[in-house]
XYZ file of C-alpha atoms in Angstrom:
212
model
C 1.227 5.198 8.734
C 2.256 8.504 10.196
C 4.891 10.761 8.716
C 5.697 12.345 12.082
C 6.524 8.978 13.690
C 8.278 7.301 10.718
C 5.812 4.984 9.386
C 4.352 3.454 8.455
C 1.081 -21.038 -0.607
C 4.693 -19.636 0.123
C 5.857 -17.046 -2.444
C 7.645 -18.897 -5.211
C 10.156 -16.196 -6.046
C 10.605 -12.582 -5.114
C 10.311 -11.620 -8.750
C 6.943 -13.331 -9.050
C 5.206 -11.421 -6.316
C 6.763 -8.078 -7.155
C 6.036 -8.370 -10.861
C 2.381 -9.080 -10.112
C 2.081 -6.371 -7.502
C 0.045 -3.773 -9.340
C -1.230 -5.584 -12.380
C -4.911 -4.783 -12.788
C -6.942 -6.766 -15.306
C -8.585 -4.938 -18.164
C -12.342 -4.876 -17.675
C -15.318 -3.275 -19.326
C -16.833 -1.820 -16.159
C -16.947 1.991 -16.721
C -15.931 2.576 -13.098
C -12.682 0.719 -13.770
C -11.715 2.232 -17.103
C -9.236 4.513 -15.333
C -7.404 1.447 -14.081
C -6.356 0.397 -17.552
C -2.666 0.963 -18.281
C -1.999 1.451 -14.551
C 0.187 -1.652 -14.283
C 3.517 -1.191 -12.550
C 6.309 -3.299 -14.012
C 8.077 -4.719 -10.991
C 11.036 -6.250 -12.803
C 13.154 -7.110 -9.802
C 14.530 -10.641 -9.927
C 15.239 -12.699 -6.848
C 18.928 -12.605 -7.716
C 18.904 -8.811 -7.374
C 18.404 -9.050 -3.619
C 21.818 -9.037 -2.035
C 22.620 -12.039 0.101
C 25.373 -10.291 2.024
C 23.359 -7.320 3.322
C 22.005 -8.907 6.479
C 22.456 -6.059 8.944
C 20.198 -3.040 9.212
C 19.771 -0.073 11.536
C 17.181 0.207 14.282
C 15.448 2.899 12.207
C 15.234 0.474 9.296
C 13.664 -2.126 11.584
C 11.080 0.336 12.879
C 10.242 1.377 9.335
C 9.753 -2.206 8.186
C 7.513 -3.040 11.141
C 5.326 -0.039 10.504
C 5.183 -0.526 6.735
C 4.178 -4.169 7.188
C 1.088 -3.099 9.131
C 0.501 0.033 7.064
C 0.192 -1.973 3.864
C -2.058 -4.473 5.669
C -4.225 -1.608 6.894
C -4.700 -0.398 3.313
C -5.610 -3.933 2.235
C -8.104 -4.347 5.053
C -9.792 -0.991 4.385
C -10.128 -1.689 0.663
C -11.454 -5.182 1.339
C -14.036 -3.671 3.667
C -15.045 -1.139 1.002
C -15.384 -3.866 -1.619
C -17.629 -5.915 0.659
C -19.741 -2.825 1.341
C -19.938 -1.201 -2.095
C -19.065 -4.037 -4.527
C -16.917 -1.693 -6.623
C -14.188 -3.802 -8.165
C -11.449 -1.194 -7.929
C -11.348 -1.906 -4.201
C -10.963 -5.632 -4.730
C -8.226 -5.160 -7.337
C -6.188 -2.765 -5.225
C -6.750 -4.804 -2.055
C -5.084 -7.724 -3.844
C -2.193 -5.475 -4.791
C -1.847 -4.303 -1.183
C -1.655 -7.943 -0.115
C 1.394 -8.323 -2.320
C 2.823 -5.089 -0.902
C 2.557 -6.331 2.662
C 4.016 -9.690 1.568
C 6.989 -7.847 0.100
C 7.668 -6.197 3.451
C 7.217 -9.565 5.169
C 9.934 -10.963 2.902
C 12.330 -8.352 4.264
C 11.282 -8.999 7.859
C 12.138 -12.660 7.393
C 15.390 -11.831 5.635
C 16.512 -9.695 8.565
C 15.086 -12.004 11.268
C 12.553 -9.471 12.543
C 9.409 -10.772 14.225
C 6.332 -10.094 12.110
C 3.959 -7.698 13.925
C 0.937 -8.301 11.691
C -2.154 -10.095 12.946
C -3.907 -12.497 10.598
C -7.234 -11.045 11.694
C -8.682 -8.425 9.353
C -8.976 -4.969 10.908
C -6.676 -5.714 13.860
C -3.291 -4.034 14.328
C -0.590 -3.848 16.954
C 0.132 -0.219 16.129
C -2.480 1.838 18.003
C -2.457 4.651 15.449
C -3.074 2.250 12.582
C -5.872 0.660 14.571
C -7.484 4.076 15.021
C -7.055 4.887 11.340
C -8.668 1.634 10.256
C -11.648 2.309 12.529
C -11.927 5.885 11.275
C -11.661 5.011 7.590
C -14.034 2.056 7.710
C -16.675 3.888 9.723
C -16.694 7.359 8.163
C -16.857 6.520 4.438
C -20.634 6.371 4.124
C -20.797 6.710 0.316
C -18.904 5.264 -2.640
C -17.311 8.619 -3.413
C -16.182 9.014 0.194
C -14.674 5.520 0.072
C -12.818 6.342 -3.157
C -11.544 9.584 -1.626
C -10.422 7.652 1.445
C -8.488 5.317 -0.831
C -6.738 8.264 -2.449
C -5.980 9.701 0.984
C -4.433 6.420 2.145
C -2.245 6.313 -0.961
C -1.068 9.866 -0.290
C 0.056 8.713 3.139
C 1.819 5.726 1.638
C 3.653 7.889 -0.871
C 4.784 10.389 1.767
C 5.936 7.660 4.150
C 7.749 5.650 1.487
C 9.536 8.716 0.164
C 10.726 9.447 3.708
C 11.851 5.880 4.352
C 13.670 5.640 1.021
C 15.568 8.841 1.796
C 16.547 7.646 5.259
C 17.773 4.106 4.540
C 21.144 3.110 3.137
C 20.183 -0.548 2.747
C 19.970 -1.431 -0.945
C 17.452 -4.254 -0.482
C 15.071 -2.118 1.560
C 15.431 0.843 -0.769
C 14.696 -1.357 -3.796
C 11.531 -2.871 -2.315
C 10.296 0.471 -1.008
C 10.872 2.042 -4.436
C 8.734 -0.663 -6.021
C 6.004 -0.136 -3.433
C 6.156 3.602 -4.080
C 5.497 3.082 -7.782
C 2.536 0.900 -6.857
C 1.128 3.556 -4.516
C 1.444 6.196 -7.230
C -0.565 3.952 -9.557
C -3.176 3.342 -6.878
C -3.563 7.072 -6.283
C -4.006 7.658 -10.010
C -6.559 4.870 -10.167
C -8.666 6.190 -7.294
C -8.580 9.775 -8.523
C -9.306 8.622 -12.063
C -12.468 6.831 -10.959
C -13.471 9.862 -8.903
C -12.958 12.083 -11.957
C -15.155 9.760 -14.022
C -17.798 10.208 -11.312
C -17.443 14.021 -11.613
C -15.587 14.369 -8.315
C -12.397 16.445 -8.144
C -9.955 15.096 -5.572
C -7.712 17.598 -3.818
C -4.564 16.296 -2.105
C -4.284 16.952 1.605
C -0.886 15.398 2.397
C 1.210 15.766 -0.730
C 1.937 19.207 -2.086
C 0.043 20.199 -5.201
C 3.345 20.159 -7.115
C 4.197 16.572 -6.104
C 0.585 15.468 -6.620
């Protein structure tokens, strides 16, 4: 999950897990009102994934390995925040991040790349991601800090995905990354929307103000 280093039962069909990726149920909880209408329509069908594109570059492989753990890191942090603060936005987006990391896993399997992700929550092969998880989970001592951390993580995701999309020529990878990017944009809007409802103004620290 670092822009300087190039981040970073069985699924029934690819379309099923991508279509459900960022759907957030409508609820009456005031803290979640900003999540309404944040659904991302992931309309990719399984047939859209090319069967013939089975070779990728070493840079593509590195990007997939890092994104697999990066999306897991986001899931693990949000799950931790939900357990600590019981704010449902964290549970909803953690579920979405699970689908994100599953989408990357699909590509790893497609290209016969060994999955780097541990099943254990909060454990990562990438040392930088391990440090980030420890930092995020230990420093967010209030709900507002946790929400701001969520927005910060999504900024990282957006920056990394934009970079990876620009650098790959593989249609399958580009398509999945583009879907994940739309999900991250929705997550950022959701976190900042809840912060705004709590009278907190979030200022981007990774994305430019224009992009934000």
